[in-house]
Amino acid sequence: MEQEPAMKNGLDGPNAPTTEPTGDPFLDRPWENPQAEPFVRIERLGKSFDGVPVVRDVSLDIHRGEIFSLLGGSGSGKTTLLRMLAGLEQPDHGRILIAGQDMTRVPPHRRPVNMMFQSYALFPHMSVAENIAFGLIEERLPRPEIRERVAEALDLVSLSDFARRRPDQLSGGQRQRVALARCLVKRPKLLLLDEPMAALDKTLRERTQYELARIQERVGITFVMVTHDQQEAMAMSSRIAVMDEGRLLQVGTPQEIYEFPASSAIARFVGTVNLFDGRILEVDGGCTLVDVPALGSRVRLDHGIDLPQQNMIRIAIRPEKMQIERAEATDETKDKVNRVVGVIEEITYLGIASTYHVRLSTGALLRVHQPIRTREAQLELKWDDTVRVSWHPSAPVALVD
Amino acid sequence: MVLPWAWLVLFFLLPFLFVLEISFAEAIIARPPYRPPFAITDDGLVIRLSLFSYRFILGDPLYFHAWLKSLLLAASATLLALLLGYPMAWSIARTAGRRQVILLALVILPFWTSFLLRVYSWKLLLQGNGPLNHLLIALGVIEHPLRILHSDWAVLLGLVYSYLPFMILPLYAQLQRIDLTLIEAAQDLGATPPRAFRRVILPLSMPGIMAGSMLVFIPAVGEYVIPELLGGPDSTMIGRVLWNEFFANRDWPMAASLAVLMLVVLIAPLALFERAFGRLPEADDKGKASP
């Protein structure tokens, strides 16, 4: 394997790492370039605690300049995977390569990697500036350089006025920025973030997501982030790896994960979804017709499927990809494709949209998300109204679990 | 607020003022064996302050040596207790659940037996034909019995043994509050494990180290029973000297002066402790939950 060229991922080199020759068609999506050398390569990594496997045979490539998210519930192994990247946990088998160098057995203090802990782990007996200088002192840098780089890092996270404060005199958001600055000042090749927003309240969280992405762009350091919050992963990441029970379920861009989930588990975990079992009636080139008993109708998909007729598959339709309109009960005709009739059982008004729970005559419940375009629209549909729900053939996704 | 002050005045300040008064008195053969420095006679209030005891103490090298030996033995015992107690406190703090309770109970268990008995049993253990010497000879480590008993070594051993729990308990309380991710953070930022200990864990342990050291050092300086039972004729610690002045020589002013001087010497490290650690931030990670 070829060595990565020596690089300096510095605060002072905002466009150093990600720039490649202009005109590169893979500039924004290096993972699609078969020739691209991954920046982090995880090879068949496995880890058990007391005989219980936590990470199972995970292989993953992460490219330079990415914000890569490990998304999963608790116990999915995402944090253990992150801790193995930091060197805080030793894998039972497998390898970790960073910038072409085998890091599997390198202790944490010698890895070009820094981690932002979920609790931030700021040193309570040190001021903000001392916390940030901690790692530079360990590098035995000359005093003037430490002072300069600490000032630079404080400036980056807009905390210059708080240099002398102690961590317990800071707000949660400020503490998070100290933790970030303490990592970035080391100019790591890779920054690991363990649930970076978990300790922040909701409004602060959204602002911080944007702020973090902005800083990442500026310093050009590759981020690997662990989160259980799918919205956070979608909002920030270049790519997401969905994990469950120690395995990678799917790796892809936020759009790929959301629009083309690989399984119903992923579809359910990322966003809300209507899931129904169906049987393939006919596959004809670009189209598939599926009989869905729970809907009491048939679903047409605008793509073919590599399965024979009569095979069982699962149909997933996102609530926002359906239309809802008032209808008469008599509209319920026999030959229906991509539309059903039902009664509104529940309306959740969200301001920017409403969620309708529509009960079908088959007993199934359908969730439909409808943006509210005018002020009056909300009033048009009421509880117990009979409605027709329809969707375009491109809306449903066929899943084979 | 009133109660603690009342307590201090009643049980500390008042008795101390009595001792202070006696220390300035003149020793006489009487009952009580001193002439009070303040007396109301027919001539009114008569004040007769005597500095004799203080002069005598400061002029006789015997007292100075007893002081020095006491401070030295107490300091050595404190250091040894710290070196032994720190790893013990650390492992207790890092043990989970029931086992932690059991370990803590084991630390406190010796207090259920009389202090005097426990020190006395060391006398039996250490004596010339005692179990320790038997064991060492049987193992072939030594040929002739060690003469530990009635030496400063025996006193040191007794001090460390008796006061170790006073070191472990405050240390445990402090160490238990240290967030272990701080060690990981230090290593992640490039610190080797020993450096992480020195720069993060040790500073955060300081309040516990100081509290434990005070709790061992201060009573160890004035210890009477241990040097009396385990020490030799030359193990004249100041507590023993004081006891002799009071009970053997019946020189109350002399004993009182020694007590006052002892207090003065011991207040100095306490004051330093207050200055250095009175305003140290909390070692726990309260920040976790708050916004």
XYZ file of C-alpha atoms in Angstrom:
692
model
C 0.000 0.000 0.000
C 1.240 3.413 -0.876
C 2.093 5.827 1.894
C 0.121 9.011 2.177
C 2.294 12.009 1.497
C 3.395 13.818 4.634
C 0.725 16.285 5.474
C 0.141 19.062 7.898
C -3.439 19.359 8.815
C -3.141 22.718 10.394
C -5.373 25.482 11.557
C -3.257 27.685 9.356
C -3.780 25.585 6.267
C -7.488 25.922 5.655
C -7.509 24.398 2.218
C -4.473 22.177 2.419
C -5.792 18.633 2.808
C -8.891 18.486 0.667
C -7.612 20.223 -2.427
C -6.766 17.933 -5.263
C -6.115 18.763 -8.916
C -9.009 20.830 -10.198
C -11.375 19.103 -12.534
C -11.354 15.949 -10.435
C -14.839 14.486 -10.893
C -14.599 12.849 -7.456
C -13.633 16.025 -5.628
C -16.729 16.017 -3.444
C -17.239 12.255 -3.415
C -13.811 10.638 -3.108
C -15.423 7.396 -1.933
C -16.789 6.887 -5.437
C -13.315 6.998 -6.948
C -12.036 3.436 -7.183
C -8.477 4.750 -7.362
C -8.711 6.921 -4.245
C -6.615 5.827 -1.306
C -8.819 5.897 1.813
C -7.511 8.047 4.640
C -8.723 5.711 7.352
C -8.997 2.040 6.585
C -10.682 -0.275 9.041
C -10.121 -3.924 8.194
C -12.286 -6.662 9.667
C -12.210 -5.137 13.125
C -13.710 -7.128 15.962
C -14.032 -6.627 19.711
C -15.747 -8.529 22.506
C -16.311 -7.601 26.139
C -16.505 -10.610 28.463
C -17.215 -12.877 25.521
C -20.020 -10.671 24.200
C -19.174 -9.400 20.723
C -19.615 -5.628 20.538
C -18.027 -4.895 17.172
C -18.240 -7.708 14.611
C -15.985 -7.863 11.630
C -16.344 -4.234 10.577
C -14.557 -3.026 7.458
C -14.808 0.603 6.485
C -12.972 3.187 4.402
C -13.089 6.849 5.330
C -11.701 9.499 3.039
C -9.795 12.647 3.758
C -11.889 15.675 4.597
C -15.056 13.725 5.325
C -17.425 14.216 8.207
C -18.230 10.590 8.681
C -20.976 9.560 11.104
C -21.410 6.276 12.903
C -25.122 6.139 13.537
C -26.821 3.624 15.768
C -28.713 3.030 18.973
C -27.106 2.241 22.298
C -25.249 -1.043 22.202
C -24.742 -0.846 18.462
C -20.960 -0.812 18.906
C -20.471 2.645 17.424
C -18.709 4.086 20.477
C -16.455 1.036 20.822
C -15.479 1.420 17.177
C -14.636 5.084 17.793
C -12.626 4.237 20.919
C -10.634 1.685 18.935
C -9.777 4.421 16.445
C -8.539 6.531 19.371
C -6.557 3.606 20.786
C -8.530 3.624 24.038
C -9.773 0.126 23.257
C -7.748 -2.722 21.773
C -9.416 -4.730 18.982
C -9.451 -8.531 19.298
C -8.693 -8.829 15.610
C -8.446 -6.693 12.498
C -6.395 -3.656 11.574
C -6.690 0.109 11.626
C -4.710 2.145 9.117
C -4.542 5.909 9.273
C -2.853 7.734 6.413
C -1.441 4.396 5.306
C 0.171 3.593 8.643
C -0.848 0.655 10.778
C -2.148 2.106 14.053
C -3.718 -1.046 15.468
C -1.251 -1.471 18.342
C -0.124 2.139 18.730
C -1.021 3.490 22.205
C -3.401 6.474 22.321
C -0.725 9.013 23.262
C 1.217 8.259 20.091
C -1.652 8.376 17.593
C -2.162 11.381 15.296
C -5.760 11.257 16.423
C -7.706 13.254 18.988
C -11.043 12.616 20.549
C -13.717 14.925 21.835
C -15.384 13.074 24.676
C -19.114 13.066 25.230
C -18.621 14.544 28.717
C -15.886 16.773 27.204
C -13.508 15.525 29.953
C -12.095 18.993 30.585
C -9.496 19.112 33.355
C -11.307 20.826 36.241
C -8.119 22.080 37.890
C -6.922 23.927 34.789
C -8.097 27.104 33.124
C -9.457 27.108 29.585
C -6.059 28.130 28.217
C -4.269 25.467 30.290
C -6.687 22.827 29.067
C -5.976 23.772 25.468
C -2.227 23.928 26.079
C -2.216 20.479 27.726
C -1.513 18.485 24.577
C 1.042 20.962 23.272
C 3.017 20.772 26.519
C 3.104 16.994 26.074
C 4.593 17.585 22.634
C 7.344 19.604 24.367
C 6.872 22.570 22.087
C 8.633 25.827 22.956
C 6.609 28.184 25.169
C 6.114 30.979 22.621
C 4.725 28.547 20.060
C 2.335 27.053 22.621
C 1.100 30.511 23.545
C 0.597 31.403 19.906
C -1.265 28.237 19.010
C -3.479 28.389 22.099
C -4.439 31.954 21.198
C -5.187 30.826 17.655
C -7.360 27.955 18.854
C -9.211 30.194 21.318
C -9.908 32.562 18.468
C -11.173 29.752 16.242
C -13.852 28.796 18.775
C -14.511 32.444 19.796
C -13.425 31.946 23.406
C -10.526 34.409 23.599
C -12.202 36.300 26.450
C -12.600 33.149 28.518
C -8.966 31.953 28.529
C -8.570 32.303 32.292
C -11.902 30.809 33.296
C -12.174 27.384 34.856
C -14.389 24.792 33.163
C -16.976 25.026 35.963
C -17.418 28.708 35.165
C -18.481 27.988 31.579
C -21.803 27.127 29.961
C -22.323 23.788 28.254
C -21.786 25.241 24.810
C -18.590 26.973 25.891
C -17.282 23.791 27.447
C -17.926 21.953 24.217
C -15.916 24.566 22.322
C -13.027 24.253 24.779
C -13.049 20.495 24.216
C -13.014 21.063 20.477
C -10.201 23.618 20.662
C -8.171 21.310 22.916
C -8.280 18.686 20.155
C -7.853 20.952 17.145
C -4.845 22.744 18.610
C -2.981 19.431 18.320
C -3.538 19.492 14.552
C -4.625 15.858 14.455
C -4.967 13.924 11.236
C -8.261 12.641 12.456
C -10.734 14.087 14.940
C -13.110 11.735 16.714
C -16.297 13.125 18.213
C -18.316 11.050 20.667
C -21.913 12.324 20.679
C -20.709 15.919 20.312
C -24.149 17.481 20.779
C -25.594 15.142 23.394
C -25.008 17.516 26.303
C -26.449 20.581 24.559
C -30.051 21.754 24.502
C -31.991 21.697 21.254
C -31.593 25.285 20.026
C -27.891 25.298 20.821
C -27.535 21.960 19.108
C -28.635 23.198 15.702
C -26.378 26.229 15.843
C -23.480 24.059 16.971
C -23.994 21.587 14.133
C -23.562 24.398 11.672
C -20.629 25.839 13.629
C -18.858 22.488 13.785
C -19.293 21.911 10.049
C -17.928 25.388 9.375
C -14.854 24.781 11.537
C -14.304 21.407 9.897
C -14.323 23.028 6.512
C -11.861 25.635 7.699
C -9.321 23.289 9.279
C -9.858 20.484 6.771
C -9.425 17.741 9.341
C -11.262 14.469 8.776
C -14.033 14.037 11.355
C -15.470 10.753 12.532
C -18.510 11.270 14.678
C -20.639 8.949 16.775
C -24.296 9.821 17.182
C -27.627 8.245 17.946
C -29.458 11.240 16.473
C -30.303 10.559 12.830
C -31.153 14.205 12.126
C -27.770 15.283 13.398
C -26.065 12.638 11.265
C -28.045 13.679 8.202
C -27.436 17.389 8.735
C -23.677 17.172 9.198
C -22.260 14.136 7.458
C -20.696 13.515 4.115
C -21.459 9.865 4.711
C -23.174 7.790 7.374
C -22.566 4.242 8.513
C -25.632 2.777 10.195
C -24.670 0.263 12.888
C -26.651 -2.296 14.793
C -25.461 -5.066 17.107
C -21.850 -4.451 16.167
C -22.389 -4.696 12.426
C -22.486 -2.148 9.647
C -25.947 -2.240 8.118
C -25.394 0.353 5.429
C -22.822 2.944 4.448
C -23.797 5.859 2.246
C -24.520 9.533 1.873
C -27.403 10.892 3.964
C -29.527 10.913 0.830
C -28.728 7.317 -0.055
C -29.492 6.175 3.461
C -32.773 8.052 3.575
C -34.057 7.432 0.067
C -32.643 3.984 -0.526
C -32.428 2.257 2.846
C -30.996 -1.226 2.562
C -33.433 -2.766 5.023
C -36.591 -1.968 6.919
C -34.513 -1.616 10.104
C -32.610 1.267 8.521
C -35.765 2.763 7.029
C -37.317 2.759 10.484
C -34.222 4.083 12.224
C -33.644 6.950 9.810
C -36.820 8.987 9.735
C -40.372 7.655 9.860
C -41.692 5.239 7.294
C -44.807 3.251 6.365
C -43.877 -0.412 5.969
C -46.086 -3.084 4.405
C -45.532 -6.643 3.252
C -46.437 -7.434 -0.331
C -46.226 -10.012 -3.080
C -44.735 -9.349 -6.499
C -47.401 -9.584 -9.192
C -45.386 -8.711 -12.246
C -41.971 -7.360 -13.121
C -41.741 -5.773 -16.495
C -38.468 -4.078 -17.285
C -38.667 -0.692 -15.641
C -41.709 -1.366 -13.507
C -42.820 -3.654 -10.708
C -46.381 -4.251 -9.565
C -46.811 -5.451 -5.985
C -49.965 -6.598 -4.260
C -50.177 -5.216 -0.744
C -53.058 -6.761 1.213
C -52.677 -4.410 4.169
C -53.331 -1.439 1.889
C -56.117 -3.242 0.069
C -54.501 -2.074 -3.144
C -51.565 -2.521 -5.409
C -48.325 -0.578 -5.483
C -46.461 0.231 -8.644
C -42.740 0.956 -8.417
C -40.840 2.759 -11.122
C -37.960 0.289 -11.027
C -37.460 -3.394 -11.716
C -36.650 -5.982 -9.074
C -34.317 -8.963 -9.293
C -36.864 -11.342 -7.846
C -39.328 -13.785 -9.440
C -43.074 -13.274 -9.319
C -44.990 -14.276 -6.204
C -41.952 -13.466 -4.041
C -42.646 -11.639 -0.780
C -41.081 -8.220 -0.406
C -41.540 -5.255 1.870
C -42.694 -1.870 0.632
C -41.509 1.315 2.376
C -43.129 4.682 1.687
C -41.987 7.853 3.443
C -44.896 9.880 4.875
C -43.830 13.073 3.083
C -43.856 11.381 -0.318
C -47.614 10.918 -0.320
C -50.461 13.290 -1.125
C -53.628 13.528 0.850
C -56.947 15.023 -0.312
C -60.591 14.974 0.634
C -62.592 12.159 -0.968
C -65.916 10.357 -0.813
C -66.247 6.887 0.611
C -67.590 5.783 -2.743
C -64.199 6.538 -4.266
C -63.109 3.166 -3.022
C -63.030 1.314 -6.297
C -61.602 -2.078 -6.893
C -58.798 -1.379 -9.303
C -56.524 0.928 -7.415
C -52.839 1.450 -7.940
C -50.768 3.726 -5.738
C -53.787 5.148 -3.973
C -55.940 4.214 -1.022
C -58.943 5.651 0.786
C -59.234 5.964 4.541
C -60.449 8.032 7.466
C -58.360 10.575 9.392
C -57.877 9.304 12.908
C -55.370 11.793 14.226
C -53.808 15.059 13.080
C -50.535 16.328 14.491
C -49.991 19.979 13.661
C -46.282 20.783 13.483
C -46.377 24.288 12.060
C -44.374 23.640 8.948
C -46.342 20.481 8.232
C -49.073 18.249 9.533
C -48.929 14.524 10.118
C -52.159 12.689 9.371
C -52.832 9.222 10.732
C -55.159 7.619 8.219
C -57.009 4.414 9.128
C -57.738 2.239 6.100
C -60.693 -0.070 5.776
C -58.236 -2.967 6.052
C -57.372 -1.764 9.537
C -53.872 -0.619 8.585
C -52.643 2.775 9.691
C -50.904 5.095 7.272
C -48.857 8.120 8.275
C -48.907 10.989 5.800
C -46.843 14.117 6.121
C -48.154 17.169 4.339
C -46.449 20.568 4.193
C -48.691 23.479 5.062
C -48.445 25.904 2.181
C -51.146 28.367 3.124
C -52.605 29.463 6.400
C -55.992 27.989 5.599
C -54.770 24.604 4.405
C -54.671 23.244 7.903
C -58.403 23.721 8.259
C -59.336 21.868 5.109
C -59.019 18.380 6.565
C -60.546 17.440 9.878
C -60.793 14.412 12.078
C -63.017 11.653 10.695
C -62.801 13.101 7.200
C -62.625 10.536 4.431
C -59.472 11.093 2.426
C -57.623 9.683 -0.519
C -53.894 9.078 -0.177
C -51.845 8.656 -3.315
C -48.220 8.577 -4.363
C -45.978 8.596 -7.382
C -44.379 5.320 -8.551
C -40.979 6.758 -7.566
C -42.038 7.125 -3.922
C -42.107 3.510 -2.689
C -38.930 1.533 -2.054
C -38.849 -2.241 -2.203
C -36.911 -3.881 0.636
C -35.827 -7.467 0.864
C -35.205 -8.300 4.529
C -23.955 29.019 63.154
C -24.262 29.373 66.897
C -23.936 25.715 67.769
C -20.520 25.044 66.190
C -19.150 28.212 67.738
C -20.582 27.362 71.141
C -19.058 23.921 70.825
C -15.655 25.344 69.930
C -15.717 27.883 72.739
C -16.910 25.426 75.359
C -14.786 22.437 74.487
C -11.764 23.907 72.808
C -11.164 27.572 73.582
C -12.043 27.453 77.283
C -9.895 24.396 78.102
C -7.107 25.859 76.032
C -7.268 29.107 78.001
C -6.895 27.080 81.204
C -3.849 25.327 79.767
C -2.455 28.674 78.613
C -2.946 30.110 82.096
C -1.214 27.180 83.750
C 1.684 27.406 81.325
C 2.479 30.850 82.729
C 2.165 29.700 86.321
C 4.857 28.819 88.790
C 5.202 25.229 89.938
C 4.842 24.747 93.683
C 4.318 21.797 95.938
C 0.673 22.147 96.645
C -2.669 20.999 95.419
C -3.070 21.914 92.585
C 0.692 21.980 92.119
C 0.979 25.504 90.759
C 0.437 29.103 91.840
C -2.149 30.684 89.504
C -0.736 33.674 87.613
C -3.925 35.613 88.301
C -5.088 35.871 91.867
C -7.349 38.194 93.764
C -5.883 38.977 97.187
C -6.374 41.753 99.680
C -4.136 43.925 97.493
C -6.506 43.477 94.562
C -5.663 41.625 91.360
C -2.198 40.176 91.487
C -0.625 39.083 88.215
C 2.424 36.921 88.404
C 3.316 35.631 84.955
C 6.169 33.197 84.959
C 8.066 32.444 81.779
C 10.178 29.892 83.615
C 8.678 26.838 81.913
C 9.036 28.284 78.427
C 12.617 29.367 79.092
C 13.452 25.974 80.518
C 11.971 24.107 77.567
C 13.681 26.291 74.996
C 16.974 26.076 76.871
C 17.137 22.317 77.334
C 18.203 20.342 74.227
C 16.313 17.321 75.571
C 13.027 18.958 74.652
C 14.342 20.118 71.320
C 15.430 16.580 70.464
C 12.121 15.140 71.538
C 10.434 17.667 69.264
C 12.682 16.841 66.376
C 12.219 13.098 66.832
C 8.445 13.500 67.056
C 8.256 15.587 63.904
C 10.600 13.243 62.060
C 8.771 10.072 63.085
C 5.376 11.627 62.393
C 6.528 12.888 58.984
C 7.993 9.502 58.045
C 4.832 7.744 59.197
C 2.728 10.169 57.143
C 4.806 9.586 54.042
C 4.706 5.801 54.447
C 0.975 5.860 55.110
C 0.517 7.935 51.950
C 2.598 5.559 49.828
C 0.704 2.552 51.195
C -2.677 4.220 51.405
C -2.841 5.844 47.970
C -2.879 2.646 45.909
C -5.257 1.086 48.431
C -7.624 4.062 48.286
C -7.385 4.062 44.486
C -8.326 0.419 44.147
C -11.163 0.758 46.655
C -12.461 3.777 44.742
C -12.347 1.765 41.509
C -14.094 -1.298 42.935
C -17.787 -1.506 42.231
C -20.788 -2.275 44.385
C -20.754 -4.681 47.319
C -17.058 -5.397 47.125
C -16.336 -1.716 47.692
C -18.469 -1.715 50.840
C -16.629 -4.788 52.104
C -13.216 -3.256 51.421
C -14.190 -0.058 53.215
C -15.494 -2.074 56.166
C -12.162 -3.906 56.321
C -10.340 -0.573 56.533
C -12.505 0.516 59.440
C -12.645 -2.907 61.122
C -9.548 -2.418 63.376
C -11.363 0.438 65.156
C -13.690 -2.129 66.636
C -10.874 -3.310 68.876
C -9.265 -1.178 71.530
C -6.420 0.913 70.230
C -4.327 0.019 73.273
C -4.824 -3.709 72.704
C -3.844 -3.442 69.071
C -0.626 -1.620 69.862
C 0.074 -4.041 72.648
C -0.276 -7.001 70.292
C 2.449 -5.519 68.112
C 4.660 -5.776 71.170
C 4.009 -9.513 71.256
C 4.467 -9.870 67.515
C 7.774 -8.015 67.434
C 9.469 -9.333 70.545
C 12.698 -11.351 70.420
C 11.036 -14.764 70.489
C 7.805 -13.566 68.894
C 6.070 -14.878 65.779
C 7.795 -12.453 63.393
C 11.289 -13.509 64.382
C 10.280 -17.170 64.403
C 8.943 -16.858 60.902
C 11.965 -15.015 59.546
C 14.377 -17.499 61.097
C 12.328 -20.445 59.822
C 12.414 -18.953 56.336
C 16.163 -18.543 56.621
C 16.037 -14.802 56.083
C 17.874 -14.099 59.338
C 19.926 -16.142 61.757
C 19.467 -14.187 64.938
C 16.282 -12.540 66.157
C 15.843 -8.954 65.029
C 15.753 -6.347 67.736
C 12.902 -4.291 66.357
C 10.928 -3.891 69.531
C 11.900 -0.902 71.658
C 13.377 0.948 68.688
C 12.259 3.856 66.548
C 11.435 1.340 63.805
C 8.835 -0.266 65.996
C 7.376 3.162 66.763
C 7.243 3.975 63.048
C 5.575 0.657 62.311
C 3.043 1.264 65.065
C 2.292 4.775 63.812
C 1.775 3.669 60.203
C -0.341 0.725 61.265
C -2.537 2.758 63.601
C -3.080 5.781 61.389
C -3.325 4.165 57.938
C -7.167 4.230 57.933
C -7.079 7.987 58.539
C -5.060 8.310 55.341
C -7.136 5.894 53.275
C -10.593 7.255 54.040
C -10.200 10.903 52.941
C -8.109 9.753 49.969
C -10.810 7.318 48.964
C -13.456 10.031 49.206
C -11.420 12.260 46.920
C -10.277 9.649 44.393
C -13.735 8.223 44.006
C -14.897 11.553 42.591
C -12.286 11.706 39.846
C -13.766 11.077 36.409
C -11.764 8.309 34.739
C -12.311 9.752 31.273
C -9.904 12.506 32.366
C -7.112 9.911 32.217
C -8.237 8.867 28.757
C -8.418 12.491 27.676
C -4.886 13.117 28.953
C -3.565 10.083 27.071
C -5.488 11.063 23.983
C -3.784 14.466 24.136
C -0.363 12.806 24.143
C 0.397 12.111 27.802
C 1.996 8.788 28.746
C 0.257 7.061 31.682
C 2.800 8.375 34.237
C 2.469 11.897 32.820
C -1.328 11.652 32.930
C -1.036 10.703 36.596
C 1.298 13.567 37.392
C -0.565 16.281 35.513
C -4.172 15.265 36.082
C -4.753 12.633 38.751
C -2.208 13.858 41.289
C -3.379 17.505 41.302
C -6.982 16.344 41.596
C -6.004 14.038 44.493
C -4.323 16.870 46.406
C -7.213 17.781 48.728
C -7.450 14.122 49.759
C -3.681 13.777 50.136
C -3.565 16.895 52.308
C -6.544 15.938 54.451
C -5.190 12.423 54.970
C -1.703 13.682 55.756
C -3.025 16.138 58.344
C -5.139 13.450 59.963
C -2.075 11.225 60.275
C 0.620 13.778 60.981
C -1.046 15.864 63.692
C -2.023 13.083 66.105
C 1.176 11.172 65.291
C 3.324 14.085 66.522
C 1.744 14.023 69.955
C 1.383 10.247 70.130
C 2.028 8.835 73.592
C 0.858 5.223 73.678
C 2.821 3.923 70.687
C 6.289 5.185 71.709
C 5.550 4.182 75.291
C 4.703 0.568 74.378
C 6.879 -0.042 71.327
C 9.644 2.534 71.652
C 12.990 2.198 73.372
C 14.388 4.382 76.123
C 15.637 6.822 73.496
C 12.297 7.033 71.660
C 11.388 10.149 73.582
C 8.600 11.643 71.556
C 7.128 14.872 72.791
C 3.880 13.270 73.911
C 5.815 11.003 76.202
C 7.818 13.921 77.591
C 4.620 15.802 78.245
C 3.126 12.822 80.040
C 6.226 12.508 82.183
C 6.172 16.163 83.146
C 2.550 15.948 84.076
C 2.297 12.635 85.897
C 5.844 11.748 86.955
C 7.211 15.199 87.802
C 3.841 16.764 88.625
C 5.101 19.894 86.926
C 1.851 21.186 85.506
C 3.184 24.508 84.165
C 5.923 22.657 82.290
C 3.445 20.204 80.769
C 1.094 23.053 79.872
C 3.901 24.997 78.193
C 4.791 21.946 76.139
C 1.158 21.571 75.091
C 0.948 25.232 74.055
C 4.174 25.024 72.078
C 2.950 21.832 70.404
C -0.194 23.573 69.285
C 1.767 26.503 67.882
C 4.025 24.186 65.894
C 1.085 22.209 64.524
C -0.987 25.228 63.575
C 1.624 26.293 61.041
C 1.098 23.372 58.611
C -2.670 23.654 59.044
C -2.606 27.307 58.077
C -0.436 26.502 55.062
C -2.928 23.837 54.052
C -5.775 26.309 54.231
C -3.877 28.828 52.154
C -2.937 26.315 49.479
C -6.135 24.313 49.127
C -8.868 26.418 50.620
C -10.012 27.485 47.163
C -9.348 24.442 45.036
C -12.065 23.624 42.493
C -14.117 20.483 42.863
C -12.566 17.374 41.372
C -15.765 15.854 40.058
C -17.318 16.470 36.682
C -20.425 18.360 37.614
C -20.343 19.840 34.141
C -21.792 16.680 32.639
C -25.399 17.280 33.448
C -25.799 21.036 33.715
C -26.514 23.012 30.538
